[in-house]
Amino acid sequence: MKQIYKGTVEGNVIRLESPIKLPQGTSVLVSFSTIYQEKQDTIQQRQLHLLETGFHLGKKLYTHREDLYDRKAD
């Protein structure tokens, strides 16, 4: 089972942001991936852009709920 947790290194200890849902004594394999702030900012901007532009599902693209109401009134 693969689970991803985010945490912060403090000396020789990793403080996780959320609790681990595994029984005591479970053996695990830990892999580290550094999150660079610039990369995180790029990801955040990309996701915000997707939220603002909406998703193209093959039909007319509605980015605001009001657009749906306008369509219903026609």
PDB file of N, CA and C in Angstrom:
ATOM      1  N   MET A   1       0.844  -1.166   0.000  1.00  0.00           N
ATOM      2  CA  MET A   1       0.000   0.000   0.000  1.00  0.00           C
ATOM      3  C   MET A   1       0.896   1.237   0.000  1.00  0.00           C
ATOM      4  N   LYS A   2       0.639   2.167  -0.929  1.00  0.00           N
ATOM      5  CA  LYS A   2       1.443   3.378  -1.030  1.00  0.00           C
ATOM      6  C   LYS A   2       0.669   4.549  -0.430  1.00  0.00           C
ATOM      7  N   GLN A   3       1.308   5.266   0.479  1.00  0.00           N
ATOM      8  CA  GLN A   3       0.727   6.461   1.084  1.00  0.00           C
ATOM      9  C   GLN A   3       1.770   7.560   1.042  1.00  0.00           C
ATOM     10  N   ILE A   4       1.334   8.780   0.817  1.00  0.00           N
ATOM     11  CA  ILE A   4       2.251   9.910   0.766  1.00  0.00           C
ATOM     12  C   ILE A   4       1.925  10.851   1.914  1.00  0.00           C
ATOM     13  N   TYR A   5       2.944  11.193   2.681  1.00  0.00           N
ATOM     14  CA  TYR A   5       2.798  12.116   3.798  1.00  0.00           C
ATOM     15  C   TYR A   5       3.757  13.279   3.596  1.00  0.00           C
ATOM     16  N   LYS A   6       3.355  14.452   4.033  1.00  0.00           N
ATOM     17  CA  LYS A   6       4.204  15.635   3.938  1.00  0.00           C
ATOM     18  C   LYS A   6       4.682  15.985   5.335  1.00  0.00           C
ATOM     19  N   GLY A   7       5.950  16.356   5.448  1.00  0.00           N
ATOM     20  CA  GLY A   7       6.505  16.681   6.753  1.00  0.00           C
ATOM     21  C   GLY A   7       7.672  17.634   6.644  1.00  0.00           C
ATOM     22  N   THR A   8       8.240  17.962   7.797  1.00  0.00           N
ATOM     23  CA  THR A   8       9.363  18.881   7.896  1.00  0.00           C
ATOM     24  C   THR A   8      10.481  18.210   8.673  1.00  0.00           C
ATOM     25  N   VAL A   9      11.711  18.373   8.201  1.00  0.00           N
ATOM     26  CA  VAL A   9      12.873  17.816   8.888  1.00  0.00           C
ATOM     27  C   VAL A   9      13.310  18.783   9.974  1.00  0.00           C
ATOM     28  N   GLU A  10      13.442  18.265  11.195  1.00  0.00           N
ATOM     29  CA  GLU A  10      13.929  19.037  12.341  1.00  0.00           C
ATOM     30  C   GLU A  10      15.063  18.237  12.970  1.00  0.00           C
ATOM     31  N   GLY A  11      16.288  18.575  12.593  1.00  0.00           N
ATOM     32  CA  GLY A  11      17.434  17.812  13.088  1.00  0.00           C
ATOM     33  C   GLY A  11      17.436  16.429  12.469  1.00  0.00           C
ATOM     34  N   ASN A  12      17.311  15.395  13.308  1.00  0.00           N
ATOM     35  CA  ASN A  12      17.297  14.019  12.843  1.00  0.00           C
ATOM     36  C   ASN A  12      15.891  13.427  12.921  1.00  0.00           C
ATOM     37  N   VAL A  13      14.879  14.289  13.020  1.00  0.00           N
ATOM     38  CA  VAL A  13      13.490  13.859  13.183  1.00  0.00           C
ATOM     39  C   VAL A  13      12.643  14.461  12.060  1.00  0.00           C
ATOM     40  N   ILE A  14      11.688  13.701  11.560  1.00  0.00           N
ATOM     41  CA  ILE A  14      10.743  14.204  10.563  1.00  0.00           C
ATOM     42  C   ILE A  14       9.394  14.382  11.244  1.00  0.00           C
ATOM     43  N   ARG A  15       8.882  15.601  11.248  1.00  0.00           N
ATOM     44  CA  ARG A  15       7.566  15.915  11.821  1.00  0.00           C
ATOM     45  C   ARG A  15       6.544  15.911  10.686  1.00  0.00           C
ATOM     46  N   LEU A  16       5.605  14.974  10.739  1.00  0.00           N
ATOM     47  CA  LEU A  16       4.590  14.860   9.699  1.00  0.00           C
ATOM     48  C   LEU A  16       3.434  15.808   9.982  1.00  0.00           C
ATOM     49  N   GLU A  17       2.812  16.309   8.901  1.00  0.00           N
ATOM     50  CA  GLU A  17       1.699  17.244   9.042  1.00  0.00           C
ATOM     51  C   GLU A  17       0.392  16.539   9.395  1.00  0.00           C
ATOM     52  N   SER A  18       0.296  15.257   9.117  1.00  0.00           N
ATOM     53  CA  SER A  18      -0.918  14.509   9.441  1.00  0.00           C
ATOM     54  C   SER A  18      -0.525  13.190  10.098  1.00  0.00           C
ATOM     55  N   PRO A  19      -1.417  12.623  10.903  1.00  0.00           N
ATOM     56  CA  PRO A  19      -1.083  11.369  11.583  1.00  0.00           C
ATOM     57  C   PRO A  19      -0.974  10.197  10.599  1.00  0.00           C
ATOM     58  N   ILE A  20      -0.127   9.238  10.955  1.00  0.00           N
ATOM     59  CA  ILE A  20       0.055   8.038  10.141  1.00  0.00           C
ATOM     60  C   ILE A  20      -1.009   7.020  10.526  1.00  0.00           C
ATOM     61  N   LYS A  21      -1.622   6.405   9.524  1.00  0.00           N
ATOM     62  CA  LYS A  21      -2.686   5.434   9.773  1.00  0.00           C
ATOM     63  C   LYS A  21      -2.155   4.014   9.596  1.00  0.00           C
ATOM     64  N   LEU A  22      -1.118   3.684  10.358  1.00  0.00           N
ATOM     65  CA  LEU A  22      -0.527   2.349  10.324  1.00  0.00           C
ATOM     66  C   LEU A  22      -0.394   1.825  11.750  1.00  0.00           C
ATOM     67  N   PRO A  23      -0.510   0.514  11.939  1.00  0.00           N
ATOM     68  CA  PRO A  23      -0.340  -0.054  13.279  1.00  0.00           C
ATOM     69  C   PRO A  23       1.101   0.084  13.766  1.00  0.00           C
ATOM     70  N   GLN A  24       1.276   0.125  15.081  1.00  0.00           N
ATOM     71  CA  GLN A  24       2.617   0.181  15.678  1.00  0.00           C
ATOM     72  C   GLN A  24       3.420  -1.021  15.217  1.00  0.00           C
ATOM     73  N   GLY A  25       4.695  -0.820  14.938  1.00  0.00           N
ATOM     74  CA  GLY A  25       5.578  -1.908  14.551  1.00  0.00           C
ATOM     75  C   GLY A  25       5.575  -2.239  13.072  1.00  0.00           C
ATOM     76  N   THR A  26       4.809  -1.507  12.270  1.00  0.00           N
ATOM     77  CA  THR A  26       4.766  -1.760  10.834  1.00  0.00           C
ATOM     78  C   THR A  26       6.085  -1.343  10.190  1.00  0.00           C
ATOM     79  N   SER A  27       6.660  -2.209   9.360  1.00  0.00           N
ATOM     80  CA  SER A  27       7.878  -1.865   8.623  1.00  0.00           C
ATOM     81  C   SER A  27       7.502  -1.024   7.411  1.00  0.00           C
ATOM     82  N   VAL A  28       8.263   0.033   7.165  1.00  0.00           N
ATOM     83  CA  VAL A  28       7.978   0.915   6.038  1.00  0.00           C
ATOM     84  C   VAL A  28       9.266   1.229   5.282  1.00  0.00           C
ATOM     85  N   LEU A  29       9.129   1.589   4.029  1.00  0.00           N
ATOM     86  CA  LEU A  29      10.227   2.071   3.203  1.00  0.00           C
ATOM     87  C   LEU A  29       9.985   3.556   2.987  1.00  0.00           C
ATOM     88  N   VAL A  30      10.958   4.388   3.339  1.00  0.00           N
ATOM     89  CA  VAL A  30      10.798   5.839   3.268  1.00  0.00           C
ATOM     90  C   VAL A  30      11.600   6.377   2.092  1.00  0.00           C
ATOM     91  N   SER A  31      10.968   7.207   1.283  1.00  0.00           N
ATOM     92  CA  SER A  31      11.623   7.868   0.155  1.00  0.00           C
ATOM     93  C   SER A  31      11.479   9.371   0.351  1.00  0.00           C
ATOM     94  N   PHE A  32      12.565  10.119   0.149  1.00  0.00           N
ATOM     95  CA  PHE A  32      12.540  11.562   0.363  1.00  0.00           C
ATOM     96  C   PHE A  32      12.481  12.301  -0.963  1.00  0.00           C
ATOM     97  N   SER A  33      11.683  13.342  -0.996  1.00  0.00           N
ATOM     98  CA  SER A  33      11.608  14.223  -2.153  1.00  0.00           C
ATOM     99  C   SER A  33      11.512  15.648  -1.628  1.00  0.00           C
ATOM    100  N   THR A  34      12.492  16.468  -1.965  1.00  0.00           N
ATOM    101  CA  THR A  34      12.515  17.841  -1.489  1.00  0.00           C
ATOM    102  C   THR A  34      11.534  18.680  -2.300  1.00  0.00           C
ATOM    103  N   ILE A  35      10.734  19.476  -1.609  1.00  0.00           N
ATOM    104  CA  ILE A  35       9.794  20.376  -2.265  1.00  0.00           C
ATOM    105  C   ILE A  35      10.414  21.760  -2.277  1.00  0.00           C
ATOM    106  N   TYR A  36      10.764  22.225  -3.455  1.00  0.00           N
ATOM    107  CA  TYR A  36      11.327  23.561  -3.583  1.00  0.00           C
ATOM    108  C   TYR A  36      10.194  24.578  -3.667  1.00  0.00           C
ATOM    109  N   GLN A  37      10.357  25.706  -2.993  1.00  0.00           N
ATOM    110  CA  GLN A  37       9.298  26.710  -2.938  1.00  0.00           C
ATOM    111  C   GLN A  37       8.924  27.198  -4.340  1.00  0.00           C
ATOM    112  N   GLU A  38       9.914  27.369  -5.222  1.00  0.00           N
ATOM    113  CA  GLU A  38       9.613  27.828  -6.579  1.00  0.00           C
ATOM    114  C   GLU A  38       8.728  26.816  -7.307  1.00  0.00           C
ATOM    115  N   LYS A  39       9.053  25.529  -7.146  1.00  0.00           N
ATOM    116  CA  LYS A  39       8.257  24.486  -7.785  1.00  0.00           C
ATOM    117  C   LYS A  39       6.845  24.474  -7.206  1.00  0.00           C
ATOM    118  N   GLN A  40       6.743  24.628  -5.894  1.00  0.00           N
ATOM    119  CA  GLN A  40       5.440  24.655  -5.242  1.00  0.00           C
ATOM    120  C   GLN A  40       4.615  25.837  -5.747  1.00  0.00           C
ATOM    121  N   ASP A  41       5.254  27.004  -5.923  1.00  0.00           N
ATOM    122  CA  ASP A  41       4.555  28.186  -6.428  1.00  0.00           C
ATOM    123  C   ASP A  41       4.073  27.965  -7.860  1.00  0.00           C
ATOM    124  N   THR A  42       4.896  27.306  -8.678  1.00  0.00           N
ATOM    125  CA  THR A  42       4.507  27.012 -10.058  1.00  0.00           C
ATOM    126  C   THR A  42       3.300  26.085 -10.091  1.00  0.00           C
ATOM    127  N   ILE A  43       3.315  25.069  -9.263  1.00  0.00           N
ATOM    128  CA  ILE A  43       2.185  24.133  -9.187  1.00  0.00           C
ATOM    129  C   ILE A  43       0.929  24.865  -8.736  1.00  0.00           C
ATOM    130  N   GLN A  44       1.065  25.722  -7.740  1.00  0.00           N
ATOM    131  CA  GLN A  44      -0.082  26.470  -7.227  1.00  0.00           C
ATOM    132  C   GLN A  44      -0.671  27.374  -8.309  1.00  0.00           C
ATOM    133  N   GLN A  45       0.176  28.076  -9.054  1.00  0.00           N
ATOM    134  CA  GLN A  45      -0.309  28.955 -10.116  1.00  0.00           C
ATOM    135  C   GLN A  45      -1.016  28.161 -11.212  1.00  0.00           C
ATOM    136  N   ARG A  46      -0.477  26.984 -11.568  1.00  0.00           N
ATOM    137  CA  ARG A  46      -1.099  26.150 -12.589  1.00  0.00           C
ATOM    138  C   ARG A  46      -2.486  25.686 -12.143  1.00  0.00           C
ATOM    139  N   GLN A  47      -2.605  25.288 -10.888  1.00  0.00           N
ATOM    140  CA  GLN A  47      -3.890  24.818 -10.385  1.00  0.00           C
ATOM    141  C   GLN A  47      -4.903  25.958 -10.290  1.00  0.00           C
ATOM    142  N   LEU A  48      -4.449  27.144  -9.884  1.00  0.00           N
ATOM    143  CA  LEU A  48      -5.345  28.302  -9.840  1.00  0.00           C
ATOM    144  C   LEU A  48      -5.825  28.666 -11.241  1.00  0.00           C
ATOM    145  N   HIS A  49      -4.946  28.568 -12.220  1.00  0.00           N
ATOM    146  CA  HIS A  49      -5.328  28.849 -13.608  1.00  0.00           C
ATOM    147  C   HIS A  49      -6.410  27.869 -14.068  1.00  0.00           C
ATOM    148  N   LEU A  50      -6.253  26.595 -13.730  1.00  0.00           N
ATOM    149  CA  LEU A  50      -7.272  25.607 -14.095  1.00  0.00           C
ATOM    150  C   LEU A  50      -8.613  25.920 -13.442  1.00  0.00           C
ATOM    151  N   LEU A  51      -8.583  26.368 -12.191  1.00  0.00           N
ATOM    152  CA  LEU A  51      -9.828  26.715 -11.509  1.00  0.00           C
ATOM    153  C   LEU A  51     -10.505  27.919 -12.153  1.00  0.00           C
ATOM    154  N   GLU A  52      -9.714  28.889 -12.583  1.00  0.00           N
ATOM    155  CA  GLU A  52     -10.274  30.104 -13.176  1.00  0.00           C
ATOM    156  C   GLU A  52     -10.812  29.873 -14.582  1.00  0.00           C
ATOM    157  N   THR A  53     -10.178  29.001 -15.351  1.00  0.00           N
ATOM    158  CA  THR A  53     -10.591  28.799 -16.738  1.00  0.00           C
ATOM    159  C   THR A  53     -11.608  27.683 -16.895  1.00  0.00           C
ATOM    160  N   GLY A  54     -11.750  26.834 -15.925  1.00  0.00           N
ATOM    161  CA  GLY A  54     -12.692  25.726 -16.026  1.00  0.00           C
ATOM    162  C   GLY A  54     -12.088  24.558 -16.801  1.00  0.00           C
ATOM    163  N   PHE A  55     -12.848  23.489 -16.927  1.00  0.00           N
ATOM    164  CA  PHE A  55     -12.390  22.289 -17.615  1.00  0.00           C
ATOM    165  C   PHE A  55     -13.175  22.115 -18.904  1.00  0.00           C
ATOM    166  N   HIS A  56     -12.485  21.803 -19.976  1.00  0.00           N
ATOM    167  CA  HIS A  56     -13.135  21.571 -21.258  1.00  0.00           C
ATOM    168  C   HIS A  56     -13.534  20.100 -21.335  1.00  0.00           C
ATOM    169  N   LEU A  57     -14.830  19.840 -21.348  1.00  0.00           N
ATOM    170  CA  LEU A  57     -15.323  18.466 -21.380  1.00  0.00           C
ATOM    171  C   LEU A  57     -15.975  18.137 -22.718  1.00  0.00           C
ATOM    172  N   GLY A  58     -15.667  18.927 -23.765  1.00  0.00           N
ATOM    173  CA  GLY A  58     -16.175  18.620 -25.088  1.00  0.00           C
ATOM    174  C   GLY A  58     -17.412  19.397 -25.476  1.00  0.00           C
ATOM    175  N   LYS A  59     -18.020  20.093 -24.555  1.00  0.00           N
ATOM    176  CA  LYS A  59     -19.195  20.900 -24.860  1.00  0.00           C
ATOM    177  C   LYS A  59     -18.874  22.350 -24.538  1.00  0.00           C
ATOM    178  N   LYS A  60     -19.902  23.175 -24.474  1.00  0.00           N
ATOM    179  CA  LYS A  60     -19.692  24.589 -24.174  1.00  0.00           C
ATOM    180  C   LYS A  60     -19.048  24.733 -22.802  1.00  0.00           C
ATOM    181  N   LEU A  61     -18.091  25.644 -22.700  1.00  0.00           N
ATOM    182  CA  LEU A  61     -17.326  25.829 -21.474  1.00  0.00           C
ATOM    183  C   LEU A  61     -17.977  26.902 -20.607  1.00  0.00           C
ATOM    184  N   TYR A  62     -18.342  26.544 -19.395  1.00  0.00           N
ATOM    185  CA  TYR A  62     -18.899  27.488 -18.433  1.00  0.00           C
ATOM    186  C   TYR A  62     -17.893  27.662 -17.311  1.00  0.00           C
ATOM    187  N   THR A  63     -17.492  28.903 -17.073  1.00  0.00           N
ATOM    188  CA  THR A  63     -16.519  29.157 -16.014  1.00  0.00           C
ATOM    189  C   THR A  63     -17.169  29.706 -14.758  1.00  0.00           C
ATOM    190  N   HIS A  64     -18.397  30.198 -14.869  1.00  0.00           N
ATOM    191  CA  HIS A  64     -19.098  30.746 -13.707  1.00  0.00           C
ATOM    192  C   HIS A  64     -20.494  30.147 -13.631  1.00  0.00           C
ATOM    193  N   ARG A  65     -20.990  29.997 -12.444  1.00  0.00           N
ATOM    194  CA  ARG A  65     -22.331  29.459 -12.235  1.00  0.00           C
ATOM    195  C   ARG A  65     -23.384  30.339 -12.909  1.00  0.00           C
ATOM    196  N   GLU A  66     -23.148  31.655 -12.937  1.00  0.00           N
ATOM    197  CA  GLU A  66     -24.104  32.579 -13.541  1.00  0.00           C
ATOM    198  C   GLU A  66     -24.310  32.271 -15.024  1.00  0.00           C
ATOM    199  N   ASP A  67     -23.264  31.773 -15.689  1.00  0.00           N
ATOM    200  CA  ASP A  67     -23.390  31.401 -17.099  1.00  0.00           C
ATOM    201  C   ASP A  67     -24.429  30.303 -17.279  1.00  0.00           C
ATOM    202  N   LEU A  68     -24.496  29.385 -16.351  1.00  0.00           N
ATOM    203  CA  LEU A  68     -25.495  28.314 -16.428  1.00  0.00           C
ATOM    204  C   LEU A  68     -26.897  28.871 -16.245  1.00  0.00           C
ATOM    205  N   TYR A  69     -27.054  29.812 -15.330  1.00  0.00           N
ATOM    206  CA  TYR A  69     -28.362  30.426 -15.116  1.00  0.00           C
ATOM    207  C   TYR A  69     -28.796  31.209 -16.349  1.00  0.00           C
ATOM    208  N   ASP A  70     -27.857  31.922 -16.990  1.00  0.00           N
ATOM    209  CA  ASP A  70     -28.175  32.665 -18.207  1.00  0.00           C
ATOM    210  C   ASP A  70     -28.630  31.715 -19.305  1.00  0.00           C
ATOM    211  N   ARG A  71     -28.005  30.566 -19.418  1.00  0.00           N
ATOM    212  CA  ARG A  71     -28.371  29.584 -20.431  1.00  0.00           C
ATOM    213  C   ARG A  71     -29.784  29.068 -20.178  1.00  0.00           C
ATOM    214  N   LYS A  72     -30.131  28.855 -18.911  1.00  0.00           N
ATOM    215  CA  LYS A  72     -31.449  28.333 -18.559  1.00  0.00           C
ATOM    216  C   LYS A  72     -32.542  29.342 -18.892  1.00  0.00           C
ATOM    217  N   ALA A  73     -32.242  30.646 -18.767  1.00  0.00           N
ATOM    218  CA  ALA A  73     -33.228  31.689 -19.015  1.00  0.00           C
ATOM    219  C   ALA A  73     -33.536  31.834 -20.505  1.00  0.00           C
ATOM    220  N   ASP A  74     -32.631  31.391 -21.391  1.00  0.00           N
ATOM    221  CA  ASP A  74     -32.835  31.553 -22.847  1.00  0.00           C
ATOM    222  C   ASP A  74     -33.932  30.704 -23.373  1.00  0.00           C
TER     223      ASP A  74
END
